[in-house]
Coordinates of C-alpha atoms in Angstrom, one line a residue:
Chain M
S1 CA -69.6 -123.5 -139.1
T2 CA -68.6 -121.9 -142.4
A3 CA -69.4 -118.6 -140.9
R4 CA -67.0 -119.3 -138.1
S5 CA -64.1 -120.4 -140.2
S6 CA -64.4 -117.3 -142.5
E7 CA -64.4 -115.2 -139.3
A8 CA -61.2 -116.9 -138.2
T9 CA -59.5 -116.3 -141.5
G10 CA -60.7 -112.7 -141.4
R11 CA -59.2 -112.4 -138.0
R12 CA -55.8 -113.7 -139.2
R13 CA -55.9 -111.4 -142.2
R14 CA -56.4 -108.4 -140.0
C15 CA -53.5 -109.4 -137.8
A16 CA -51.2 -109.7 -140.8
N17 CA -52.0 -106.1 -141.8
G18 CA -49.8 -105.0 -138.8
A19 CA -52.1 -103.9 -136.1
M20 CA -50.5 -102.7 -132.8
G21 CA -48.1 -104.9 -130.9
A22 CA -50.6 -106.3 -128.3
V23 CA -53.1 -107.4 -130.9
D24 CA -50.4 -109.1 -132.9
A25 CA -49.2 -111.0 -129.9
F26 CA -52.8 -111.9 -129.1
C27 CA -53.4 -113.3 -132.6
A28 CA -50.1 -115.2 -132.6
A29 CA -51.0 -116.9 -129.3
R30 CA -54.5 -117.7 -130.5
S31 CA -53.4 -119.2 -133.8
D32 CA -51.4 -121.8 -131.9
L33 CA -54.1 -124.4 -132.3
A34 CA -52.2 -127.1 -130.5
Q35 CA -52.5 -125.2 -127.2
D36 CA -56.2 -124.4 -127.9
M37 CA -55.7 -121.2 -125.9
S38 CA -58.8 -119.5 -124.8
P39 CA -58.9 -115.7 -125.5
P40 CA -58.2 -114.6 -122.0
V41 CA -55.0 -116.6 -121.7
A42 CA -53.9 -115.3 -125.1
A43 CA -54.6 -111.8 -123.8
I44 CA -52.3 -112.4 -120.8
M45 CA -49.5 -113.6 -123.2
A46 CA -50.1 -110.4 -125.2
L47 CA -49.7 -108.2 -122.1
T48 CA -46.5 -110.0 -121.1
A49 CA -45.2 -109.2 -124.6
V50 CA -46.1 -105.6 -124.0
I51 CA -44.1 -105.5 -120.8
Q52 CA -41.1 -107.1 -122.6
E53 CA -41.2 -104.4 -125.3
S54 CA -42.0 -101.5 -123.0
K55 CA -39.8 -98.5 -122.9
A56 CA -41.5 -97.0 -119.9
G57 CA -39.3 -95.8 -117.0
T58 CA -41.8 -95.8 -114.2
V59 CA -44.5 -98.0 -112.8
M60 CA -47.1 -95.5 -113.8
G61 CA -45.8 -95.4 -117.3
L62 CA -45.9 -99.2 -117.5
G63 CA -49.4 -99.2 -116.0
D64 CA -50.6 -96.8 -118.6
E65 CA -49.1 -98.8 -121.5
L66 CA -50.7 -102.0 -120.2
R67 CA -54.1 -100.3 -119.7
A68 CA -53.9 -99.0 -123.3
A69 CA -53.0 -102.4 -124.6
A70 CA -55.9 -104.0 -122.6
D71 CA -58.3 -101.5 -124.1
E72 CA -57.0 -102.4 -127.6
L73 CA -57.5 -106.1 -126.9
G74 CA -60.9 -105.5 -125.5
A75 CA -62.0 -103.5 -128.5
Y76 CA -60.5 -106.2 -130.8
T77 CA -62.2 -109.1 -129.2
R78 CA -65.5 -107.2 -129.1
E79 CA -65.3 -106.8 -132.9
N80 CA -64.0 -110.2 -133.8
A81 CA -65.0 -112.7 -131.2
G82 CA -68.4 -113.3 -132.8
T83 CA -70.8 -114.5 -130.1
E84 CA -68.1 -115.3 -127.6
S85 CA -68.3 -112.8 -124.7
S86 CA -65.4 -110.4 -124.2
I87 CA -65.9 -110.4 -120.4
P88 CA -63.3 -113.1 -119.8
V89 CA -60.6 -111.1 -121.8
Q90 CA -61.4 -107.9 -119.9
S91 CA -61.4 -109.6 -116.5
A92 CA -58.1 -111.4 -117.3
C93 CA -56.5 -108.1 -118.4
D94 CA -57.8 -106.3 -115.2
T95 CA -56.5 -109.1 -113.0
M96 CA -53.1 -109.0 -114.7
I97 CA -52.7 -105.2 -114.5
K98 CA -53.6 -105.3 -110.8
F99 CA -51.1 -108.0 -110.3
V100 CA -48.4 -106.1 -112.1
I101 CA -49.0 -102.9 -110.2
R102 CA -49.1 -104.6 -106.9
S103 CA -45.9 -106.6 -107.7
S104 CA -44.1 -103.5 -109.0
S105 CA -44.8 -101.5 -105.8
E106 CA -43.4 -104.4 -103.7
L107 CA -40.4 -105.0 -105.9
L108 CA -39.4 -101.3 -106.2
A109 CA -38.6 -101.2 -102.5
E110 CA -35.5 -103.4 -103.2
N111 CA -34.8 -103.1 -106.9
S112 CA -34.1 -100.6 -109.7
F113 CA -36.9 -100.1 -112.3
D114 CA -35.1 -102.2 -114.9
Q115 CA -34.6 -105.0 -112.5
V116 CA -38.2 -104.7 -111.6
K117 CA -39.2 -105.0 -115.3
S118 CA -37.3 -108.3 -115.7
L119 CA -38.7 -109.6 -112.5
L120 CA -42.1 -108.6 -113.7
I121 CA -41.7 -110.5 -116.9
Q122 CA -40.7 -113.6 -114.9
R123 CA -43.7 -113.2 -112.6
S124 CA -46.0 -112.5 -115.6
N125 CA -44.8 -115.6 -117.3
R126 CA -45.6 -117.6 -114.2
F127 CA -49.0 -115.9 -113.9
A128 CA -49.6 -116.8 -117.6
D129 CA -48.6 -120.4 -116.9
R130 CA -50.9 -120.5 -113.9
L131 CA -53.7 -119.3 -116.2
V132 CA -52.9 -121.8 -118.8
S133 CA -52.9 -124.5 -116.2
S134 CA -56.0 -123.1 -114.5
R135 CA -58.3 -125.2 -116.7
D136 CA -56.4 -128.4 -115.7
R137 CA -56.5 -127.4 -112.0
L138 CA -60.2 -126.7 -112.3
A139 CA -60.7 -130.2 -113.8
S140 CA -58.7 -131.8 -111.0
F141 CA -61.2 -130.3 -108.5
G142 CA -64.3 -130.9 -110.5
H143 CA -63.9 -134.4 -112.0
K144 CA -64.6 -136.1 -108.7
F145 CA -68.2 -135.0 -108.9
I146 CA -68.8 -136.9 -112.1
G147 CA -69.6 -140.3 -110.6
D148 CA -69.6 -143.7 -112.2
G149 CA -72.8 -144.5 -114.0
K150 CA -74.1 -141.0 -113.9
T151 CA -75.8 -138.9 -116.6
V152 CA -74.6 -135.3 -117.0
L153 CA -76.5 -132.6 -118.8
V154 CA -74.4 -130.0 -120.5
H155 CA -75.3 -126.7 -122.2
G156 CA -73.1 -124.4 -124.2
Y157 CA -69.6 -125.0 -125.6
S158 CA -67.1 -124.6 -122.8
R159 CA -63.5 -125.8 -122.8
A160 CA -63.6 -125.9 -119.0
V161 CA -66.5 -128.3 -119.1
V162 CA -64.8 -130.5 -121.7
S163 CA -61.6 -130.7 -119.5
V164 CA -63.7 -131.8 -116.5
L165 CA -65.4 -134.5 -118.4
R166 CA -62.3 -135.6 -120.2
L167 CA -60.4 -136.0 -116.9
A168 CA -63.3 -137.9 -115.3
A169 CA -63.4 -140.3 -118.3
S170 CA -59.6 -140.8 -118.1
K171 CA -60.0 -142.0 -114.5
G172 CA -62.0 -144.9 -115.8
R173 CA -65.4 -143.7 -114.9
N174 CA -68.3 -144.6 -117.2
F175 CA -70.9 -141.9 -117.6
E176 CA -73.2 -140.5 -120.3
V177 CA -73.5 -136.9 -121.4
V178 CA -76.7 -135.3 -122.7
V179 CA -75.9 -132.2 -124.8
T180 CA -78.3 -129.5 -125.9
E181 CA -78.1 -128.5 -129.5
G182 CA -77.4 -124.8 -128.7
R183 CA -79.3 -123.2 -131.6
P184 CA -78.9 -121.0 -133.6
D185 CA -75.2 -121.7 -133.9
C186 CA -75.6 -125.4 -132.8
S187 CA -72.3 -125.5 -130.8
G188 CA -73.7 -128.6 -129.1
Y189 CA -72.6 -130.7 -132.1
K190 CA -69.0 -129.4 -131.8
L191 CA -69.1 -130.4 -128.1
A192 CA -70.5 -133.8 -128.9
Q193 CA -67.7 -134.4 -131.4
K194 CA -65.1 -133.5 -128.7
L195 CA -66.7 -136.0 -126.3
T196 CA -66.8 -138.7 -128.9
E197 CA -63.0 -138.2 -129.4
C198 CA -62.6 -139.0 -125.6
N199 CA -64.9 -142.0 -126.0
I200 CA -67.6 -140.5 -123.8
P201 CA -71.2 -141.4 -124.9
A202 CA -73.1 -138.3 -125.9
K203 CA -76.7 -137.7 -126.8
I204 CA -77.8 -134.5 -128.5
I205 CA -81.2 -133.2 -127.5
M206 CA -83.3 -130.2 -128.5
D207 CA -82.9 -127.1 -126.4
T208 CA -86.5 -127.1 -125.5
A209 CA -86.4 -130.7 -124.3
I210 CA -84.5 -129.9 -121.1
G211 CA -87.7 -130.2 -119.0
F212 CA -88.4 -133.6 -120.6
V213 CA -85.0 -135.1 -119.8
M214 CA -84.4 -133.6 -116.4
E215 CA -85.9 -136.5 -114.5
R216 CA -83.3 -138.8 -116.0
V217 CA -80.3 -136.6 -115.4
D218 CA -78.2 -136.8 -112.3
M219 CA -76.4 -133.4 -112.6
V220 CA -76.1 -130.4 -114.8
L221 CA -72.7 -128.9 -115.8
V222 CA -72.2 -125.6 -117.6
G223 CA -69.4 -123.2 -118.2
A224 CA -69.6 -119.4 -117.7
E225 CA -68.7 -116.3 -119.6
G226 CA -68.5 -114.3 -116.4
L227 CA -68.6 -115.1 -112.7
L228 CA -70.5 -112.2 -111.2
E229 CA -70.2 -110.4 -107.9
S230 CA -73.6 -111.6 -106.8
G231 CA -72.4 -115.2 -107.0
G232 CA -74.4 -115.7 -110.2
I233 CA -73.1 -116.3 -113.7
S234 CA -73.6 -114.9 -117.1
N235 CA -73.6 -117.6 -119.7
R236 CA -75.0 -118.6 -123.1
V237 CA -78.7 -118.0 -123.3
G238 CA -80.7 -120.9 -122.0
T239 CA -78.6 -121.4 -118.9
F240 CA -81.1 -119.7 -116.7
P241 CA -84.1 -121.8 -117.6
L242 CA -81.9 -124.9 -117.3
A243 CA -80.9 -123.8 -113.8
L244 CA -84.6 -123.3 -112.8
V245 CA -85.6 -126.7 -114.1
A246 CA -82.7 -128.3 -112.3
K247 CA -83.7 -126.5 -109.1
A248 CA -87.3 -127.7 -109.4
H249 CA -86.1 -131.3 -109.8
K250 CA -83.5 -130.8 -107.0
T251 CA -80.8 -131.7 -109.4
P252 CA -77.4 -130.3 -108.6
F253 CA -76.3 -127.5 -111.0
Y254 CA -72.5 -127.1 -111.3
V255 CA -70.6 -124.4 -113.0
A256 CA -67.0 -124.9 -114.3
A257 CA -65.1 -121.7 -114.8
E258 CA -61.6 -120.3 -114.3
S259 CA -61.1 -117.6 -111.6
F260 CA -60.0 -115.0 -114.1
K261 CA -63.6 -114.8 -115.2
F262 CA -64.5 -113.1 -111.9
T263 CA -66.2 -109.7 -112.8
R264 CA -67.3 -106.9 -110.4
V265 CA -70.7 -106.7 -112.0
F266 CA -73.9 -107.1 -110.0
P267 CA -77.0 -107.3 -112.3
L268 CA -80.5 -107.1 -110.7
S269 CA -82.3 -108.3 -113.7
Q270 CA -81.8 -110.0 -117.1
K271 CA -82.3 -106.6 -118.7
E272 CA -79.5 -105.1 -116.6
L273 CA -77.1 -107.8 -117.7
G274 CA -78.0 -107.2 -121.3
D275 CA -77.4 -103.5 -120.9
M276 CA -74.0 -104.2 -119.3
D277 CA -72.9 -106.4 -122.2
V278 CA -70.2 -104.5 -124.0
R279 CA -70.2 -106.7 -127.1
S280 CA -70.3 -104.6 -130.3
A281 CA -73.7 -103.4 -131.4
A282 CA -73.2 -105.3 -134.6
V283 CA -72.9 -108.6 -132.7
K284 CA -75.7 -107.8 -130.3
N285 CA -78.1 -106.7 -133.0
R286 CA -77.2 -109.5 -135.3
D287 CA -80.4 -111.0 -136.5
L288 CA -81.6 -114.5 -135.6
P289 CA -81.0 -116.6 -138.7
L290 CA -84.5 -117.2 -140.1
P291 CA -85.5 -120.8 -140.8
D292 CA -87.1 -121.7 -144.1
V293 CA -90.5 -122.6 -142.8
P294 CA -94.1 -121.5 -143.5
G295 CA -94.7 -118.0 -142.0
V296 CA -91.2 -116.7 -142.4
E297 CA -92.2 -114.6 -145.4
A298 CA -94.2 -112.4 -143.0
V299 CA -91.1 -111.7 -140.9
R300 CA -89.0 -110.9 -144.0
A301 CA -91.7 -108.6 -145.2
A302 CA -91.9 -106.8 -141.9
A303 CA -88.1 -106.4 -141.8
A304 CA -88.0 -105.1 -145.3
A305 CA -90.8 -102.5 -144.8
T306 CA -89.0 -99.2 -144.0
D307 CA -91.9 -96.8 -143.8
G308 CA -95.4 -97.2 -142.5
P309 CA -96.7 -97.9 -139.0
A310 CA -94.4 -99.5 -136.4
Q311 CA -94.0 -103.2 -137.0
T312 CA -96.0 -105.6 -134.8
L313 CA -94.0 -108.6 -136.0
T314 CA -90.4 -108.6 -134.8
V315 CA -87.7 -111.2 -134.0
Q316 CA -85.4 -111.0 -131.0
N317 CA -82.0 -112.6 -130.8
T318 CA -80.5 -113.1 -127.3
L319 CA -76.9 -114.1 -126.6
S320 CA -76.5 -114.4 -122.9
D321 CA -78.6 -114.6 -119.8
Y322 CA -78.1 -114.2 -116.1
T323 CA -78.4 -117.2 -113.7
P324 CA -78.8 -116.0 -110.0
P325 CA -76.8 -117.6 -107.2
E326 CA -79.9 -119.3 -105.7
C327 CA -79.9 -121.7 -108.6
I328 CA -76.3 -122.7 -108.5
T329 CA -75.1 -125.5 -106.3
L330 CA -71.3 -125.3 -106.6
L331 CA -68.7 -123.7 -108.8
F332 CA -65.6 -125.6 -109.9
T333 CA -62.7 -123.1 -110.2
D334 CA -58.9 -123.3 -110.2
L335 CA -59.0 -121.9 -106.7
G336 CA -61.1 -124.9 -105.6
V337 CA -64.7 -125.8 -105.3
L338 CA -66.6 -122.7 -104.2
T339 CA -70.2 -121.9 -103.1
P340 CA -71.8 -119.0 -104.9
A341 CA -71.4 -116.9 -101.7
A342 CA -67.6 -117.5 -101.8
V343 CA -67.3 -115.9 -105.2
S344 CA -67.9 -112.4 -103.7
D345 CA -65.5 -113.2 -100.8
E346 CA -62.8 -114.1 -103.4
L347 CA -63.5 -110.9 -105.3
I348 CA -63.2 -108.8 -102.1
R349 CA -59.9 -110.4 -101.3
M350 CA -58.6 -109.9 -104.8
Y351 CA -59.6 -106.2 -105.1
Q352 CA -58.7 -105.0 -101.6
Chain P
D1 CA -54.6 -94.7 -68.5
L2 CA -57.0 -92.6 -70.5
D3 CA -59.2 -95.7 -70.9
R4 CA -60.3 -95.6 -67.2
P5 CA -61.9 -92.1 -67.2
L6 CA -63.5 -92.9 -70.5
K7 CA -65.6 -95.7 -69.0
P8 CA -68.0 -93.5 -67.0
M9 CA -68.3 -91.2 -70.1
I10 CA -69.3 -94.1 -72.2
Q11 CA -71.8 -95.1 -69.6
F12 CA -73.3 -91.7 -69.7
L13 CA -73.6 -91.9 -73.5
I14 CA -75.4 -95.3 -73.1
Q15 CA -77.8 -93.7 -70.7
C16 CA -78.6 -90.9 -73.2
R17 CA -79.2 -93.5 -75.9
P18 CA -79.2 -97.3 -75.8
H19 CA -76.0 -98.9 -77.0
S20 CA -76.2 -99.3 -80.8
I21 CA -74.0 -101.2 -83.1
T22 CA -72.5 -98.1 -84.8
M23 CA -71.8 -96.5 -81.4
G24 CA -70.1 -99.7 -80.3
N25 CA -67.8 -99.8 -83.4
A26 CA -66.9 -96.1 -83.0
I27 CA -66.1 -96.6 -79.3
K28 CA -64.1 -99.7 -80.0
H29 CA -62.1 -97.8 -82.6
V30 CA -61.2 -95.0 -80.2
R31 CA -60.2 -97.4 -77.4
H32 CA -58.1 -99.3 -79.8
S33 CA -56.3 -96.2 -80.9
I34 CA -55.6 -95.3 -77.3
T35 CA -53.9 -98.7 -76.8
L36 CA -51.8 -98.0 -80.0
L37 CA -50.4 -94.8 -78.5
P38 CA -46.7 -95.1 -77.7
P39 CA -46.1 -95.1 -73.9
D40 CA -43.6 -92.2 -74.0
I41 CA -45.8 -89.8 -75.9
S42 CA -46.6 -86.4 -74.3
E43 CA -50.2 -85.6 -73.2
T44 CA -50.7 -82.9 -75.7
D45 CA -49.3 -85.0 -78.6
A46 CA -51.5 -87.9 -77.4
K47 CA -54.6 -85.7 -77.5
A48 CA -53.7 -84.3 -80.9
T49 CA -53.2 -87.8 -82.3
L50 CA -56.5 -89.0 -80.9
H51 CA -58.3 -86.0 -82.3
E52 CA -56.9 -86.8 -85.7
T53 CA -57.9 -90.5 -85.4
I54 CA -61.4 -89.6 -84.5
D55 CA -61.7 -87.0 -87.3
A56 CA -60.3 -89.5 -89.8
Y57 CA -62.8 -92.1 -88.6
I58 CA -65.7 -89.7 -89.1
N59 CA -64.4 -88.6 -92.4
A60 CA -63.6 -92.0 -93.9
N61 CA -66.3 -94.1 -92.4
I62 CA -69.2 -91.8 -92.3
L63 CA -68.9 -88.9 -94.6
L64 CA -66.8 -90.2 -97.5
A65 CA -68.4 -93.6 -97.2
Q66 CA -71.8 -92.1 -97.8
E67 CA -70.5 -90.3 -100.9
E68 CA -69.1 -93.6 -102.3
I69 CA -72.4 -95.3 -101.6
V70 CA -74.2 -92.6 -103.5
R71 CA -71.8 -93.1 -106.4
H72 CA -72.4 -96.9 -106.6
A73 CA -76.1 -96.9 -105.9
S74 CA -77.2 -94.1 -108.1
G75 CA -76.0 -96.1 -111.1
K76 CA -78.6 -98.8 -110.2
I77 CA -81.5 -96.4 -110.8
A78 CA -82.4 -96.9 -114.4
E79 CA -84.4 -94.5 -116.6
G80 CA -88.1 -94.9 -116.0
D81 CA -87.7 -96.9 -112.8
T82 CA -90.1 -96.7 -109.9
I83 CA -88.2 -96.9 -106.6
L84 CA -89.9 -97.7 -103.3
T85 CA -88.3 -96.7 -100.1
F86 CA -89.3 -96.8 -96.4
G87 CA -89.1 -94.0 -94.0
R88 CA -86.1 -91.7 -94.6
A89 CA -82.6 -93.2 -94.7
S90 CA -80.0 -90.4 -95.2
A91 CA -78.0 -92.6 -97.6
V92 CA -81.1 -93.4 -99.7
E93 CA -82.2 -89.8 -99.8
K94 CA -78.7 -88.7 -101.1
V95 CA -78.8 -91.5 -103.7
L96 CA -82.2 -90.4 -105.0
L97 CA -81.2 -86.7 -105.1
E98 CA -77.9 -87.7 -106.9
A99 CA -79.9 -89.6 -109.6
R100 CA -82.1 -86.6 -110.0
E101 CA -79.0 -84.4 -110.5
R102 CA -77.7 -86.8 -113.1
G103 CA -81.0 -86.2 -115.0
T104 CA -82.4 -89.7 -114.8
F105 CA -86.2 -89.7 -114.9
Y106 CA -87.7 -91.9 -112.3
K107 CA -90.5 -92.1 -109.7
V108 CA -90.4 -92.7 -106.0
V109 CA -92.9 -94.3 -103.7
V110 CA -92.2 -93.4 -100.1
V111 CA -93.8 -95.6 -97.4
S112 CA -94.7 -93.8 -94.3
C113 CA -92.8 -94.9 -91.2
W114 CA -94.9 -94.6 -88.1
P115 CA -94.7 -93.1 -85.5
Q116 CA -91.5 -91.2 -86.4
N117 CA -93.1 -90.1 -89.7
E118 CA -89.8 -89.4 -91.3
G119 CA -91.1 -90.4 -94.7
Q120 CA -93.0 -87.1 -94.9
Q121 CA -89.7 -85.2 -94.7
L122 CA -88.3 -87.3 -97.5
V123 CA -91.3 -86.6 -99.7
E124 CA -90.9 -82.9 -99.1
T125 CA -87.2 -83.0 -100.0
L126 CA -87.8 -85.0 -103.1
A127 CA -90.7 -82.9 -104.3
A128 CA -88.7 -79.8 -103.8
A129 CA -86.0 -81.3 -106.0
G130 CA -88.5 -82.1 -108.7
V131 CA -88.8 -85.8 -108.3
E132 CA -92.2 -87.4 -109.0
C133 CA -93.2 -89.1 -105.8
S134 CA -96.1 -90.8 -104.0
F135 CA -96.6 -91.2 -100.2
I136 CA -98.4 -94.3 -98.9
A137 CA -99.1 -95.9 -95.6
I138 CA -97.5 -99.3 -95.0
T139 CA -100.9 -100.9 -95.3
S140 CA -101.0 -100.1 -99.0
L141 CA -97.8 -102.0 -99.6
S142 CA -99.4 -105.0 -101.3
Y143 CA -101.3 -102.7 -103.6
M144 CA -98.3 -100.7 -104.8
M145 CA -95.5 -103.3 -104.8
G146 CA -96.6 -104.8 -108.2
S147 CA -95.9 -101.5 -110.0
V148 CA -92.5 -100.9 -108.4
D149 CA -89.2 -101.8 -110.0
K150 CA -86.8 -101.7 -107.2
V151 CA -86.8 -101.3 -103.4
M152 CA -84.1 -99.2 -101.7
L153 CA -83.7 -99.3 -97.9
G154 CA -81.4 -98.0 -95.3
A155 CA -80.1 -99.9 -92.3
S156 CA -79.0 -99.2 -88.8
A157 CA -76.8 -102.3 -88.7
L158 CA -75.8 -105.4 -90.6
F159 CA -75.1 -108.7 -88.8
S160 CA -72.6 -111.3 -89.7
N161 CA -75.2 -113.6 -91.2
G162 CA -76.3 -110.9 -93.6
A163 CA -79.4 -109.9 -91.6
V164 CA -80.4 -106.2 -91.6
L165 CA -81.4 -104.3 -88.5
G166 CA -83.6 -101.4 -89.7
R167 CA -86.3 -99.1 -88.6
C168 CA -89.4 -101.1 -87.5
G169 CA -91.3 -101.8 -90.7
T170 CA -88.3 -102.4 -92.9
A171 CA -88.7 -106.2 -92.7
L172 CA -92.3 -106.0 -93.9
V173 CA -91.2 -103.9 -96.9
A174 CA -88.4 -106.4 -97.8
M175 CA -90.7 -109.4 -97.3
M176 CA -93.4 -107.9 -99.6
A177 CA -90.7 -107.1 -102.2
K178 CA -89.5 -110.7 -102.1
T179 CA -93.1 -111.9 -102.6
F180 CA -93.4 -109.8 -105.6
N181 CA -89.9 -110.7 -106.9
K182 CA -88.6 -107.2 -106.7
P183 CA -84.9 -106.6 -105.9
V184 CA -84.1 -105.1 -102.5
L185 CA -81.0 -102.9 -102.2
V186 CA -79.8 -102.0 -98.7
C187 CA -77.5 -99.0 -98.5
A188 CA -75.2 -99.3 -95.5
E189 CA -71.7 -97.9 -94.6
T190 CA -69.3 -100.5 -93.4
H191 CA -69.1 -99.0 -89.9
K192 CA -72.6 -100.4 -89.4
F193 CA -71.3 -104.0 -89.8
S194 CA -71.2 -106.1 -86.7
D195 CA -69.7 -109.5 -86.1
R196 CA -72.7 -110.5 -84.0
V197 CA -75.4 -112.7 -85.3
Q198 CA -79.1 -112.0 -84.6
L199 CA -81.9 -114.3 -85.6
D200 CA -85.0 -112.4 -84.7
S201 CA -86.2 -108.9 -83.9
I202 CA -87.0 -109.5 -80.3
C203 CA -83.8 -110.8 -78.7
S204 CA -82.2 -107.3 -78.9
N205 CA -84.2 -104.2 -79.7
E206 CA -84.9 -100.7 -78.4
L207 CA -88.1 -99.5 -76.9
G208 CA -89.4 -96.2 -78.1
D209 CA -91.8 -93.8 -76.3
P210 CA -95.2 -95.7 -76.0
D211 CA -97.1 -92.5 -75.9
R212 CA -96.1 -91.7 -79.4
L213 CA -98.2 -94.6 -80.6
V214 CA -101.4 -92.9 -79.4
S215 CA -100.3 -89.4 -80.2
C216 CA -102.7 -89.2 -83.2
V217 CA -105.7 -89.9 -81.1
C218 CA -104.6 -88.3 -77.8
T219 CA -103.7 -84.7 -78.6
P220 CA -104.3 -82.4 -75.6
S221 CA -107.4 -80.9 -77.2
S222 CA -108.8 -84.1 -78.6
S223 CA -111.9 -84.8 -76.5
A224 CA -114.3 -81.8 -77.2
T225 CA -113.3 -80.2 -80.5
E226 CA -112.9 -83.1 -83.0
T227 CA -115.8 -84.0 -85.3
G228 CA -117.5 -87.4 -84.8
A229 CA -115.9 -87.2 -81.4
T230 CA -118.5 -89.0 -79.3
K231 CA -117.7 -92.6 -80.4
D232 CA -114.0 -91.7 -80.9
G233 CA -114.0 -89.9 -77.6
A234 CA -114.8 -93.1 -75.8
N235 CA -112.0 -95.0 -77.6
S236 CA -109.4 -92.3 -77.4
S237 CA -109.9 -91.8 -73.7
C238 CA -109.2 -95.5 -73.2
L239 CA -105.9 -95.2 -75.1
C240 CA -105.1 -91.9 -73.5
N241 CA -105.3 -93.4 -70.1
W242 CA -103.6 -96.7 -71.1
R243 CA -101.3 -96.6 -68.1
S244 CA -104.2 -96.9 -65.7
T245 CA -106.0 -99.6 -67.8
S246 CA -105.0 -103.0 -66.4
G247 CA -104.0 -105.6 -69.0
L248 CA -103.1 -103.0 -71.6
E249 CA -99.5 -102.5 -72.6
L250 CA -98.2 -100.3 -75.5
L251 CA -95.1 -101.5 -77.3
N252 CA -93.2 -99.2 -79.5
L253 CA -90.3 -101.2 -81.0
T254 CA -87.7 -99.1 -82.8
Y255 CA -86.0 -101.8 -84.9
D256 CA -86.8 -105.0 -86.7
L257 CA -84.7 -107.7 -88.4
T258 CA -84.8 -108.5 -92.1
P259 CA -83.5 -112.0 -92.8
P260 CA -80.6 -112.2 -95.4
D261 CA -82.5 -114.0 -98.1
H262 CA -84.9 -111.0 -98.4
V263 CA -81.9 -108.8 -99.3
S264 CA -80.8 -108.9 -103.0
L265 CA -77.8 -106.6 -102.7
V266 CA -75.9 -104.4 -100.1
V267 CA -74.4 -101.2 -101.3
T268 CA -71.3 -100.2 -99.3
E269 CA -68.4 -97.8 -99.9
F270 CA -66.5 -100.9 -101.2
G271 CA -69.1 -101.5 -103.9
L272 CA -72.0 -103.8 -104.5
L273 CA -72.1 -107.0 -102.5
P274 CA -74.4 -109.9 -101.7
A275 CA -75.6 -110.0 -98.1
S276 CA -73.5 -113.2 -97.5
S277 CA -70.3 -111.1 -97.9
V278 CA -70.6 -109.1 -94.6
P279 CA -68.1 -111.3 -92.7
A280 CA -65.6 -111.0 -95.6
I281 CA -65.8 -107.2 -95.3
I282 CA -65.4 -107.3 -91.5
R283 CA -62.4 -109.6 -92.0
E284 CA -60.8 -107.3 -94.5
K285 CA -61.3 -104.2 -92.3
D286 CA -59.9 -106.0 -89.3
S287 CA -56.8 -107.1 -91.2
A288 CA -56.4 -103.6 -92.6
A289 CA -56.6 -102.1 -89.1
A290 CA -54.3 -104.6 -87.5

């Protein structure tokens, strides 16, 4: 956790050094801790600010400015987001730019470009509001699945999952949540703390104990970094084995994710998803923190040896894995409760 | 009233070749454009408009669509991959050649498609382009499938439930790939999509020439000149005279049906889709055309 807070201050320091407009607006939106804005929503706010300040005179010019701003935001989040995936920010920016261009073409028929710009700002603000409320709408669809007296298994730290559980608890339902530790960054502890604040009983288990607890669990609920074209998801590593164990036990596996996480990516294997991951090399190649246990000296020695024969002792860190659609029961999104097959249908509708 | 004289012509086309899904879609498109013609248009203008519509259909749905498929699918061929394909689908052939152009190093295993033997032509084309390829009979599928990375297939039609109508043998290849957990990519232009649903290979199929099944043992000069002919001679004459043998029927089916859960991914000009999205594409195309 100390690593994370110094990252956050580093982020704010870089913002203060006067980066470009979009990144400034992004940081400002993010540092509003009361809203607990997720990066994609902050990105939309930043793009709205870009439209406001834009001096472009044509739709094409505006589109170019927005695309440049989106690229800056993408690069910024890749370098600074730590282990959080930058897919949601990119998808949100893509959706927003598509929305702006489509709206502009419609509006230009009746209005001058300046009028179009002010109308666009209105619509973008409404779009941003819709995105901010998307987590609440998602929760309103998903909370009904958390029944009274049930046990829910959760993996990974997802604000969407927290909102579903929080809403279910507020409706007076009593349920228990089993939380995986989430090594090496142990985000499960942060999630358990959030649940305790909502008076939801939480039990933290080892990541490797999911097979052991599955028979006592009624459903599994995870978030997603990306909702993929195949109907599968990319999420924090460990989601795929969890989904397989749930499938073997015929336990429902639910995913809570906002619709702006839709991405037109169709991996055929875990390796393909890893290759598509555009997080910075520094993040991807970040070493697994080595525990202080017997045997670790051999790993340190192997890492330190620069010449000599190729090392036979290596350590691999993995950030995300791909869960195929066959393992997913339902997805709770702000568009409603969808089957994995419906994800592609939605994407086709959005991108046609 | 151009539609009325068209009907006997369409009948004639169907007599030349049994009515296929893609034929049906094209004919439907032409008849629809006829109904869209304004009633006061002159004959020459009407003909010119129809010519344009037909050319646009061919260009967009057949030629350009294939180029788009090549663009999307060639990105799925990774360095060092072994790709398995069945017979010779023109879309797959173009994808493989494009990947070779891009400089990706990969290998191809071509499964022979009997009795059309189109796979042989594909091997010749690939070898000429410098691609490392193998040519196997379908009976060796279980032996080779373990060392393959991806399977790429063509299609004649895709049904609304995601099932694939392909050259007879395609379903076997897809089924074997599923058993070995290998991804199956089907390359199909959207004009091959149909809103029909088909559940098995038998309910609607085409019969090919049954004599082609025995053409390897029944060449005109077979009886006397082949080595080891005495024992074979007895067998081949039975097959050569199959028509006069009672109780013996030869069945040469042209197509078979691959169920949707054996298909990992469909490559269309609109991009990469799961097989379950076929109805969504049909819906989008219909609403765009309306």
